[in-house]
């Protein structure tokens, strides 16, 4: 693996660059599918299910019976783990509830915010070789806690028309109201525009491949909210000489197994640690079933050694990692200096996998440096803050002249008049 | 004006439809300008300033001297009004500061959120016939309160290369760090990609015409955050027999003067009120300097009469107005039933103009029904919430098995191993 020593600041932009998501080149093709779904509804959706999911479906919705069958086939060990994760995610996201305060900005002029759940949300959970029941929990639980009335979930079924039991079990315990066996562009299109079967939603959440991301981007252009753009997953480990090289290597590899395009980087002030971590990665990776994938992904990975922690922190803020593990002696102080990251894991006993599954934090996080402008999914993502104001007759007398003068200077006479006509009475 | 009595629910979707923002058709042309700016920087920006703003500029940045000249030429009456508005906006937005709570989800597993300001934000203020110093305050004050370090503002200069003094004065008092004389696509492109003169930013805010909106949409595809899509401004007045028809008419007209594409609607349970409001609009509009514009905009406007308030409220939630004025006897109760709106104005003495300028709430709000999935700009818009977690050795022993079982069932062995290797020690 590449070790880079004290790179010049002028190189940082280049060194922290991720491959650009070239979803724009997909917009033509994805846009055509979306507009077919918009105009033809279920007919178009079923056509693309057959084409891309390789299955002919009579019924897009998961039935009550399928949910029951799923519940019966999940092991009690896994059920217990899912319920424990649910408990922690619920505790942490419930603590994010917002209570607006009333502020009297001028005597008789009172303003406040009220947090109101988005009525209809759409949650996308990718399919693939393994069930992503953790993503089900991370999206549906906050939606439920926020109070969203319609929680629509889409995830692709297999060639037999079945969704993985653990996915359905998680959806059931998390409070999903409608579950459809839809993947990819057809899922996003159906939730954005609505069809005879699938209700339209106001905001769409969840990870996905480049087609899903392109579809989310395109529907967002016509006013459907989306959580964030999503690129390949990534971790940075920021470590000093107190870090355990075996632990660091295990975190490095747990990111690397996500996919060939995943990125793990180590930023450290200790050259010896860097060398030990590289050795430990070589040893540990031999034992992994996904070794081939991991080796591909390690080609995107680098180790950066800095002479001092301040530079290492500045570099981290430029990289803006999705996940940041801090394993230094003063990890609390270092953590406080981070300005750009999705989720931060503090100390030697806090692996990223804890947050991926069960610590309570959300694992839907900004990749690709987007943490500079975005945060991960949280309770707020499922709410809007509506502002209220109430002005008394007295309050309008106090504030009226200010409004009138400003309106007049912006040449908005009717705005002024709406105040003047009330003040005259 | 069109009076519609008790429309069937099946018609509501059609009746509440706004003209679709056809910015997608502009993407080709706008995209070309953006990519020129991305590759050529200032050279391209200056070219488009000459082409679209009709002025040759040597220096894109507003100088300290220009700020001083502006301060000297604004009337003390307007300065005082701007400072009063600043005070109220500051009071209300400062009260939105977020303090994360630490939650111990499992013994030894502690999670929390920290609100961190976006380091670099870009604020766009449109030009036009009148200065929009109110928009300057609405964007820059929350950015300053949030703690954004680089607050970049763009607004077009006139043919003499000057920005309106009131705009510059407001920018100065609100804490803008860099002000560039840029409008339209060239402003959005410069802030998204950065040029030799203009620093790049991580999130772009502010209203604008269809070109600005198209440019914001396009830069958002490559990961620059944007506040929201913006369409024509709109107001709904929800009123019963206790409303004052003259006040309602004045609010109706104050929205109508924004532009020919603005929309005002009245939703009422009282037919007599509807008729009186229409008469009052006819009278009041004769006195307005922008009468021609108002008459065009009134063509987009309608009056809806419902037999009962519950239907009127449901219809309002379907319309999801940017601004909602509630003038009913029980306006607090009615206001509590609203699920979809940008900002709500309660009672007879709370005109929309109060929130447009000086009550303290933000006037950058979701139009076109986007209030179903978006909220207006607030303090949070300038922050991200980073999640933190800290697990003790004991905590990992308590939670480890849950993580291991979930990771194994998602076929992520390295995720499991990151826990197992720590538990073994």
mmCIF file of C-alpha atoms in Angstrom, chain B residues 80-418:
data_model
loop_
_atom_site.group_PDB
_atom_site.id
_atom_site.type_symbol
_atom_site.label_atom_id
_atom_site.label_comp_id
_atom_site.label_asym_id
_atom_site.label_seq_id
_atom_site.Cartn_x
_atom_site.Cartn_y
_atom_site.Cartn_z
ATOM 1 C CA UNK B 80 -32.533 52.047 11.395
ATOM 2 C CA UNK B 81 -35.163 49.785 9.847
ATOM 3 C CA UNK B 82 -32.485 47.365 8.622
ATOM 4 C CA UNK B 83 -30.926 47.266 12.074
ATOM 5 C CA UNK B 84 -34.304 46.617 13.716
ATOM 6 C CA UNK B 85 -34.976 43.764 11.273
ATOM 7 C CA UNK B 86 -31.477 42.447 11.962
ATOM 8 C CA UNK B 87 -32.212 42.462 15.676
ATOM 9 C CA UNK B 88 -35.409 40.420 15.309
ATOM 10 C CA UNK B 89 -33.972 37.954 12.796
ATOM 11 C CA UNK B 90 -30.977 37.500 15.084
ATOM 12 C CA UNK B 91 -33.157 36.905 18.134
ATOM 13 C CA UNK B 92 -35.271 34.294 16.401
ATOM 14 C CA UNK B 93 -32.447 32.438 14.666
ATOM 15 C CA UNK B 94 -30.176 32.500 17.727
ATOM 16 C CA UNK B 95 -32.928 30.722 19.654
ATOM 17 C CA UNK B 96 -32.587 27.837 17.166
ATOM 18 C CA UNK B 97 -29.135 26.889 18.409
ATOM 19 C CA UNK B 98 -28.836 23.167 18.929
ATOM 20 C CA UNK B 99 -27.319 21.436 21.913
ATOM 21 C CA UNK B 100 -26.877 17.704 21.419
ATOM 22 C CA UNK B 101 -27.628 15.451 24.348
ATOM 23 C CA UNK B 102 -25.460 12.468 25.234
ATOM 24 C CA UNK B 103 -27.417 9.238 25.205
ATOM 25 C CA UNK B 104 -26.077 6.054 26.776
ATOM 26 C CA UNK B 105 -27.911 3.564 24.579
ATOM 27 C CA UNK B 106 -26.289 0.555 26.260
ATOM 28 C CA UNK B 107 -24.105 0.678 29.346
ATOM 29 C CA UNK B 108 -20.739 1.928 28.099
ATOM 30 C CA UNK B 109 -22.085 2.977 24.664
ATOM 31 C CA UNK B 110 -22.556 6.737 24.428
ATOM 32 C CA UNK B 111 -23.841 8.555 21.335
ATOM 33 C CA UNK B 112 -24.379 12.238 20.636
ATOM 34 C CA UNK B 113 -24.795 14.814 17.881
ATOM 35 C CA UNK B 114 -22.778 17.977 17.510
ATOM 36 C CA UNK B 115 -23.914 20.836 15.337
ATOM 37 C CA UNK B 116 -21.036 22.204 13.269
ATOM 38 C CA UNK B 117 -21.275 25.161 10.895
ATOM 39 C CA UNK B 118 -20.615 24.639 7.204
ATOM 40 C CA UNK B 119 -17.233 26.225 6.665
ATOM 41 C CA UNK B 120 -17.969 27.960 3.347
ATOM 42 C CA UNK B 121 -21.422 29.002 2.176
ATOM 43 C CA UNK B 122 -22.508 30.883 -0.921
ATOM 44 C CA UNK B 123 -25.489 33.229 -0.829
ATOM 45 C CA UNK B 124 -27.203 34.447 -3.970
ATOM 46 C CA UNK B 125 -29.250 37.642 -3.984
ATOM 47 C CA UNK B 126 -31.025 38.434 -7.252
ATOM 48 C CA UNK B 127 -30.824 41.848 -8.833
ATOM 49 C CA UNK B 128 -33.652 43.586 -10.603
ATOM 50 C CA UNK B 129 -35.457 46.859 -10.440
ATOM 51 C CA UNK B 130 -35.281 47.142 -6.644
ATOM 52 C CA UNK B 131 -32.585 46.164 -4.134
ATOM 53 C CA UNK B 132 -33.364 42.980 -2.163
ATOM 54 C CA UNK B 133 -31.565 43.919 1.061
ATOM 55 C CA UNK B 134 -34.128 41.872 3.012
ATOM 56 C CA UNK B 135 -32.874 38.708 1.301
ATOM 57 C CA UNK B 136 -29.322 39.703 2.224
ATOM 58 C CA UNK B 137 -30.342 39.716 5.893
ATOM 59 C CA UNK B 138 -32.351 36.471 5.641
ATOM 60 C CA UNK B 139 -29.403 34.544 4.217
ATOM 61 C CA UNK B 140 -26.351 36.113 5.809
ATOM 62 C CA UNK B 141 -27.564 36.538 9.394
ATOM 63 C CA UNK B 142 -28.285 32.830 10.009
ATOM 64 C CA UNK B 143 -24.962 31.949 8.343
ATOM 65 C CA UNK B 144 -23.171 34.300 10.710
ATOM 66 C CA UNK B 145 -25.075 33.056 13.768
ATOM 67 C CA UNK B 146 -24.343 29.439 12.794
ATOM 68 C CA UNK B 147 -20.653 30.315 12.724
ATOM 69 C CA UNK B 148 -19.865 29.829 9.024
ATOM 70 C CA UNK B 149 -16.343 31.150 8.526
ATOM 71 C CA UNK B 150 -16.601 32.105 4.875
ATOM 72 C CA UNK B 151 -19.835 33.802 3.887
ATOM 73 C CA UNK B 152 -19.627 34.498 0.182
ATOM 74 C CA UNK B 153 -22.360 36.594 -1.413
ATOM 75 C CA UNK B 154 -23.061 37.267 -5.074
ATOM 76 C CA UNK B 155 -25.481 39.809 -6.477
ATOM 77 C CA UNK B 156 -25.362 41.460 -9.893
ATOM 78 C CA UNK B 157 -24.132 45.013 -10.293
ATOM 79 C CA UNK B 158 -25.754 47.556 -12.588
ATOM 80 C CA UNK B 159 -24.328 48.769 -15.916
ATOM 81 C CA UNK B 160 -22.056 51.171 -14.008
ATOM 82 C CA UNK B 161 -20.548 48.270 -12.070
ATOM 83 C CA UNK B 162 -22.252 49.259 -8.821
ATOM 84 C CA UNK B 163 -24.301 47.199 -6.390
ATOM 85 C CA UNK B 164 -27.188 49.030 -4.695
ATOM 86 C CA UNK B 165 -25.996 50.752 -1.494
ATOM 87 C CA UNK B 166 -28.767 49.266 0.671
ATOM 88 C CA UNK B 167 -27.731 45.760 -0.427
ATOM 89 C CA UNK B 168 -24.109 46.460 0.485
ATOM 90 C CA UNK B 169 -25.054 48.083 3.769
ATOM 91 C CA UNK B 170 -27.158 45.041 4.738
ATOM 92 C CA UNK B 171 -24.327 42.689 3.703
ATOM 93 C CA UNK B 172 -21.878 44.613 5.858
ATOM 94 C CA UNK B 173 -24.043 44.630 8.971
ATOM 95 C CA UNK B 174 -24.956 40.961 8.488
ATOM 96 C CA UNK B 175 -21.339 39.795 8.362
ATOM 97 C CA UNK B 176 -20.763 38.814 4.727
ATOM 98 C CA UNK B 177 -17.043 38.077 4.275
ATOM 99 C CA UNK B 178 -16.734 38.376 0.470
ATOM 100 C CA UNK B 179 -19.121 40.100 -1.926
ATOM 101 C CA UNK B 180 -18.882 39.627 -5.702
ATOM 102 C CA UNK B 181 -20.750 41.580 -8.383
ATOM 103 C CA UNK B 182 -22.039 38.459 -10.055
ATOM 104 C CA UNK B 183 -25.514 37.492 -11.176
ATOM 105 C CA UNK B 184 -27.177 34.460 -12.718
ATOM 106 C CA UNK B 185 -25.379 31.330 -13.867
ATOM 107 C CA UNK B 186 -21.953 32.958 -13.584
ATOM 108 C CA UNK B 187 -22.550 33.580 -9.867
ATOM 109 C CA UNK B 188 -23.645 30.004 -9.150
ATOM 110 C CA UNK B 189 -20.819 28.521 -11.232
ATOM 111 C CA UNK B 190 -18.136 30.676 -9.607
ATOM 112 C CA UNK B 191 -19.288 29.755 -6.089
ATOM 113 C CA UNK B 192 -19.682 26.049 -6.912
ATOM 114 C CA UNK B 193 -16.302 25.512 -8.561
ATOM 115 C CA UNK B 194 -14.250 28.442 -7.337
ATOM 116 C CA UNK B 195 -12.185 30.677 -9.622
ATOM 117 C CA UNK B 196 -8.948 32.628 -9.168
ATOM 118 C CA UNK B 197 -11.047 35.345 -7.454
ATOM 119 C CA UNK B 198 -14.115 33.638 -6.027
ATOM 120 C CA UNK B 199 -13.635 30.888 -3.402
ATOM 121 C CA UNK B 200 -15.631 27.692 -3.879
ATOM 122 C CA UNK B 201 -18.337 26.943 -1.301
ATOM 123 C CA UNK B 202 -19.965 23.762 -0.012
ATOM 124 C CA UNK B 203 -23.606 24.889 -0.090
ATOM 125 C CA UNK B 204 -25.451 27.532 -2.099
ATOM 126 C CA UNK B 205 -28.547 29.391 -0.918
ATOM 127 C CA UNK B 206 -30.953 31.908 -2.288
ATOM 128 C CA UNK B 207 -33.718 32.648 -4.754
ATOM 129 C CA UNK B 208 -33.351 33.446 -8.423
ATOM 130 C CA UNK B 209 -34.889 33.117 -11.835
ATOM 131 C CA UNK B 210 -35.127 29.917 -13.853
ATOM 132 C CA UNK B 211 -31.479 30.173 -14.964
ATOM 133 C CA UNK B 212 -30.249 30.453 -11.401
ATOM 134 C CA UNK B 213 -32.451 27.542 -10.343
ATOM 135 C CA UNK B 214 -31.225 25.406 -13.253
ATOM 136 C CA UNK B 215 -27.619 26.233 -12.344
ATOM 137 C CA UNK B 216 -28.194 25.356 -8.671
ATOM 138 C CA UNK B 217 -29.749 22.039 -9.716
ATOM 139 C CA UNK B 218 -26.834 21.206 -11.994
ATOM 140 C CA UNK B 219 -24.099 21.983 -9.466
ATOM 141 C CA UNK B 220 -26.008 19.969 -6.851
ATOM 142 C CA UNK B 221 -25.544 16.896 -9.063
ATOM 143 C CA UNK B 222 -21.827 17.046 -8.334
ATOM 144 C CA UNK B 223 -22.260 17.250 -4.576
ATOM 145 C CA UNK B 224 -22.537 20.992 -3.811
ATOM 146 C CA UNK B 225 -25.460 21.370 -1.399
ATOM 147 C CA UNK B 226 -28.341 23.685 -2.250
ATOM 148 C CA UNK B 227 -31.091 25.042 -0.034
ATOM 149 C CA UNK B 228 -34.078 24.044 -2.185
ATOM 150 C CA UNK B 229 -35.582 24.419 -5.645
ATOM 151 C CA UNK B 230 -37.298 27.789 -6.030
ATOM 152 C CA UNK B 231 -40.406 28.605 -8.042
ATOM 153 C CA UNK B 232 -42.700 31.649 -8.146
ATOM 154 C CA UNK B 233 -43.762 33.083 -4.783
ATOM 155 C CA UNK B 234 -47.257 32.378 -3.437
ATOM 156 C CA UNK B 235 -49.630 33.002 -0.539
ATOM 157 C CA UNK B 236 -52.764 31.311 0.712
ATOM 158 C CA UNK B 237 -55.164 33.128 2.989
ATOM 159 C CA UNK B 238 -57.367 30.788 5.009
ATOM 160 C CA UNK B 239 -60.250 32.802 6.423
ATOM 161 C CA UNK B 240 -63.672 32.540 7.971
ATOM 162 C CA UNK B 241 -66.448 35.091 8.506
ATOM 163 C CA UNK B 242 -64.414 36.922 11.168
ATOM 164 C CA UNK B 243 -61.746 38.010 8.668
ATOM 165 C CA UNK B 244 -61.497 41.625 7.568
ATOM 166 C CA UNK B 245 -61.986 41.726 3.767
ATOM 167 C CA UNK B 246 -59.793 44.828 3.404
ATOM 168 C CA UNK B 247 -56.909 43.166 5.225
ATOM 169 C CA UNK B 248 -57.312 39.971 3.210
ATOM 170 C CA UNK B 249 -57.346 41.962 -0.034
ATOM 171 C CA UNK B 250 -54.170 43.792 0.966
ATOM 172 C CA UNK B 251 -52.380 40.500 1.661
ATOM 173 C CA UNK B 252 -53.625 39.082 -1.615
ATOM 174 C CA UNK B 253 -52.230 42.051 -3.510
ATOM 175 C CA UNK B 254 -48.931 42.142 -1.665
ATOM 176 C CA UNK B 255 -48.191 38.682 -2.996
ATOM 177 C CA UNK B 256 -49.486 39.558 -6.456
ATOM 178 C CA UNK B 257 -47.011 42.438 -6.862
ATOM 179 C CA UNK B 258 -43.991 40.091 -6.699
ATOM 180 C CA UNK B 259 -44.235 39.102 -10.330
ATOM 181 C CA UNK B 260 -46.575 38.092 -13.120
ATOM 182 C CA UNK B 261 -46.163 34.441 -12.141
ATOM 183 C CA UNK B 262 -46.967 34.922 -8.414
ATOM 184 C CA UNK B 263 -50.039 33.198 -7.044
ATOM 185 C CA UNK B 264 -52.464 34.279 -4.314
ATOM 186 C CA UNK B 265 -55.361 32.086 -3.261
ATOM 187 C CA UNK B 266 -58.151 32.611 -0.772
ATOM 188 C CA UNK B 267 -59.642 29.572 0.931
ATOM 189 C CA UNK B 268 -62.688 30.431 2.991
ATOM 190 C CA UNK B 269 -65.766 29.014 4.629
ATOM 191 C CA UNK B 270 -67.690 32.235 4.015
ATOM 192 C CA UNK B 271 -69.089 33.068 0.594
ATOM 193 C CA UNK B 272 -69.884 36.643 1.590
ATOM 194 C CA UNK B 273 -66.290 37.199 2.657
ATOM 195 C CA UNK B 274 -65.152 35.861 -0.716
ATOM 196 C CA UNK B 275 -67.309 38.409 -2.548
ATOM 197 C CA UNK B 276 -66.203 41.279 -0.311
ATOM 198 C CA UNK B 277 -62.547 40.401 -0.748
ATOM 199 C CA UNK B 278 -62.923 40.395 -4.536
ATOM 200 C CA UNK B 279 -64.498 43.869 -4.387
ATOM 201 C CA UNK B 280 -61.771 45.144 -2.065
ATOM 202 C CA UNK B 281 -59.079 43.809 -4.383
ATOM 203 C CA UNK B 282 -60.628 45.719 -7.282
ATOM 204 C CA UNK B 283 -60.609 48.936 -5.225
ATOM 205 C CA UNK B 284 -57.166 48.605 -3.679
ATOM 206 C CA UNK B 285 -55.333 47.581 -6.811
ATOM 207 C CA UNK B 286 -56.238 50.861 -8.532
ATOM 208 C CA UNK B 287 -53.922 52.662 -6.105
ATOM 209 C CA UNK B 288 -50.880 50.489 -6.730
ATOM 210 C CA UNK B 289 -47.964 51.676 -8.868
ATOM 211 C CA UNK B 290 -47.396 48.095 -10.022
ATOM 212 C CA UNK B 291 -51.046 47.728 -11.096
ATOM 213 C CA UNK B 292 -50.247 46.143 -14.478
ATOM 214 C CA UNK B 293 -48.088 43.445 -12.945
ATOM 215 C CA UNK B 294 -50.687 42.807 -10.263
ATOM 216 C CA UNK B 295 -53.410 42.312 -12.860
ATOM 217 C CA UNK B 296 -51.347 39.718 -14.675
ATOM 218 C CA UNK B 297 -50.589 37.853 -11.491
ATOM 219 C CA UNK B 298 -54.271 37.919 -10.437
ATOM 220 C CA UNK B 299 -54.966 35.716 -13.441
ATOM 221 C CA UNK B 300 -53.177 32.883 -11.563
ATOM 222 C CA UNK B 301 -55.321 33.470 -8.503
ATOM 223 C CA UNK B 302 -58.488 31.799 -7.296
ATOM 224 C CA UNK B 303 -60.970 31.826 -4.457
ATOM 225 C CA UNK B 304 -62.113 28.514 -2.974
ATOM 226 C CA UNK B 305 -65.226 28.338 -0.807
ATOM 227 C CA UNK B 306 -65.786 25.286 1.399
ATOM 228 C CA UNK B 307 -68.801 24.350 3.509
ATOM 229 C CA UNK B 308 -66.663 23.437 6.466
ATOM 230 C CA UNK B 309 -63.281 24.299 7.947
ATOM 231 C CA UNK B 310 -61.993 20.708 8.023
ATOM 232 C CA UNK B 311 -62.219 20.462 4.248
ATOM 233 C CA UNK B 312 -60.592 23.867 3.954
ATOM 234 C CA UNK B 313 -57.701 22.657 6.132
ATOM 235 C CA UNK B 314 -57.297 19.407 4.177
ATOM 236 C CA UNK B 315 -57.274 21.400 0.949
ATOM 237 C CA UNK B 316 -54.618 23.697 2.426
ATOM 238 C CA UNK B 317 -52.443 20.705 3.309
ATOM 239 C CA UNK B 318 -52.783 19.484 -0.268
ATOM 240 C CA UNK B 319 -51.834 22.926 -1.628
ATOM 241 C CA UNK B 320 -48.863 23.248 0.796
ATOM 242 C CA UNK B 321 -48.454 27.021 0.467
ATOM 243 C CA UNK B 322 -45.162 28.862 0.814
ATOM 244 C CA UNK B 323 -46.923 31.501 2.964
ATOM 245 C CA UNK B 324 -50.149 30.800 4.826
ATOM 246 C CA UNK B 325 -52.124 33.564 6.521
ATOM 247 C CA UNK B 326 -54.801 32.244 8.885
ATOM 248 C CA UNK B 327 -57.517 34.717 9.724
ATOM 249 C CA UNK B 328 -60.183 32.737 11.571
ATOM 250 C CA UNK B 329 -61.651 33.121 15.043
ATOM 251 C CA UNK B 330 -59.729 30.055 16.306
ATOM 252 C CA UNK B 331 -56.535 30.658 14.342
ATOM 253 C CA UNK B 332 -54.269 28.905 16.859
ATOM 254 C CA UNK B 333 -56.244 25.635 16.643
ATOM 255 C CA UNK B 334 -56.438 25.869 12.862
ATOM 256 C CA UNK B 335 -52.702 26.589 12.682
ATOM 257 C CA UNK B 336 -51.983 23.451 14.689
ATOM 258 C CA UNK B 337 -53.716 21.316 12.084
ATOM 259 C CA UNK B 338 -51.496 22.482 9.237
ATOM 260 C CA UNK B 339 -49.046 19.842 8.095
ATOM 261 C CA UNK B 340 -47.671 21.415 4.928
ATOM 262 C CA UNK B 341 -46.664 25.084 4.719
ATOM 263 C CA UNK B 342 -43.503 27.161 4.699
ATOM 264 C CA UNK B 343 -44.377 29.949 7.135
ATOM 265 C CA UNK B 344 -47.674 30.624 8.905
ATOM 266 C CA UNK B 345 -49.075 34.054 9.833
ATOM 267 C CA UNK B 346 -51.651 33.905 12.607
ATOM 268 C CA UNK B 347 -54.509 36.304 13.200
ATOM 269 C CA UNK B 348 -55.715 39.589 11.721
ATOM 270 C CA UNK B 349 -52.627 41.671 12.608
ATOM 271 C CA UNK B 350 -50.012 39.379 11.096
ATOM 272 C CA UNK B 351 -49.579 40.264 7.418
ATOM 273 C CA UNK B 352 -47.123 38.316 5.285
ATOM 274 C CA UNK B 353 -45.017 41.447 4.910
ATOM 275 C CA UNK B 354 -44.119 41.183 8.601
ATOM 276 C CA UNK B 355 -42.321 37.887 7.931
ATOM 277 C CA UNK B 356 -40.944 39.136 4.639
ATOM 278 C CA UNK B 357 -38.995 41.787 6.495
ATOM 279 C CA UNK B 358 -38.853 42.022 10.200
ATOM 280 C CA UNK B 359 -40.836 39.696 12.485
ATOM 281 C CA UNK B 360 -37.747 37.524 12.801
ATOM 282 C CA UNK B 361 -38.738 34.436 10.784
ATOM 283 C CA UNK B 362 -36.959 33.610 7.541
ATOM 284 C CA UNK B 363 -38.492 34.534 4.207
ATOM 285 C CA UNK B 364 -36.568 31.958 2.144
ATOM 286 C CA UNK B 365 -39.306 29.349 1.888
ATOM 287 C CA UNK B 366 -40.379 26.364 -0.208
ATOM 288 C CA UNK B 367 -42.712 27.275 -3.096
ATOM 289 C CA UNK B 368 -44.677 25.151 -5.580
ATOM 290 C CA UNK B 369 -45.923 22.635 -2.999
ATOM 291 C CA UNK B 370 -42.362 21.675 -2.025
ATOM 292 C CA UNK B 371 -43.335 22.441 1.588
ATOM 293 C CA UNK B 372 -44.522 18.818 1.649
ATOM 294 C CA UNK B 373 -40.907 17.667 1.721
ATOM 295 C CA UNK B 374 -38.815 20.775 2.470
ATOM 296 C CA UNK B 375 -38.721 23.526 5.065
ATOM 297 C CA UNK B 376 -37.507 27.059 4.671
ATOM 298 C CA UNK B 377 -34.039 28.290 5.467
ATOM 299 C CA UNK B 378 -33.298 28.289 9.180
ATOM 300 C CA UNK B 379 -30.239 28.059 11.412
ATOM 301 C CA UNK B 380 -29.949 24.307 10.748
ATOM 302 C CA UNK B 381 -29.577 24.974 7.040
ATOM 303 C CA UNK B 382 -26.089 26.340 7.770
ATOM 304 C CA UNK B 383 -25.037 23.499 10.051
ATOM 305 C CA UNK B 384 -24.461 19.809 9.815
ATOM 306 C CA UNK B 385 -25.027 17.449 12.695
ATOM 307 C CA UNK B 386 -22.038 15.172 13.098
ATOM 308 C CA UNK B 387 -22.708 12.051 15.156
ATOM 309 C CA UNK B 388 -20.206 10.807 17.708
ATOM 310 C CA UNK B 389 -20.018 7.535 19.563
ATOM 311 C CA UNK B 390 -17.677 6.377 22.282
ATOM 312 C CA UNK B 391 -17.670 2.809 23.491
ATOM 313 C CA UNK B 392 -15.796 1.548 26.522
ATOM 314 C CA UNK B 393 -14.241 -1.906 26.717
ATOM 315 C CA UNK B 394 -17.159 -2.923 28.917
ATOM 316 C CA UNK B 395 -19.656 -1.397 26.455
ATOM 317 C CA UNK B 396 -18.217 -3.393 23.583
ATOM 318 C CA UNK B 397 -18.507 -6.556 25.649
ATOM 319 C CA UNK B 398 -22.196 -5.789 26.197
ATOM 320 C CA UNK B 399 -23.004 -4.874 22.584
ATOM 321 C CA UNK B 400 -20.440 -7.024 20.745
ATOM 322 C CA UNK B 401 -22.554 -10.131 20.190
ATOM 323 C CA UNK B 402 -25.393 -8.080 18.655
ATOM 324 C CA UNK B 403 -22.989 -6.532 16.150
ATOM 325 C CA UNK B 404 -21.323 -9.858 15.377
ATOM 326 C CA UNK B 405 -24.610 -11.642 14.686
ATOM 327 C CA UNK B 406 -25.920 -8.850 12.459
ATOM 328 C CA UNK B 407 -22.646 -8.573 10.518
ATOM 329 C CA UNK B 408 -22.521 -12.305 9.978
ATOM 330 C CA UNK B 409 -26.087 -12.358 8.684
ATOM 331 C CA UNK B 410 -25.245 -9.582 6.244
ATOM 332 C CA UNK B 411 -22.212 -11.668 5.131
ATOM 333 C CA UNK B 412 -19.806 -8.974 6.282
ATOM 334 C CA UNK B 413 -17.144 -10.996 8.039
ATOM 335 C CA UNK B 414 -14.584 -8.242 8.340
ATOM 336 C CA UNK B 415 -17.234 -6.124 10.099
ATOM 337 C CA UNK B 416 -17.681 -8.957 12.548
ATOM 338 C CA UNK B 417 -13.935 -9.391 12.916
ATOM 339 C CA UNK B 418 -13.432 -5.731 13.904
#
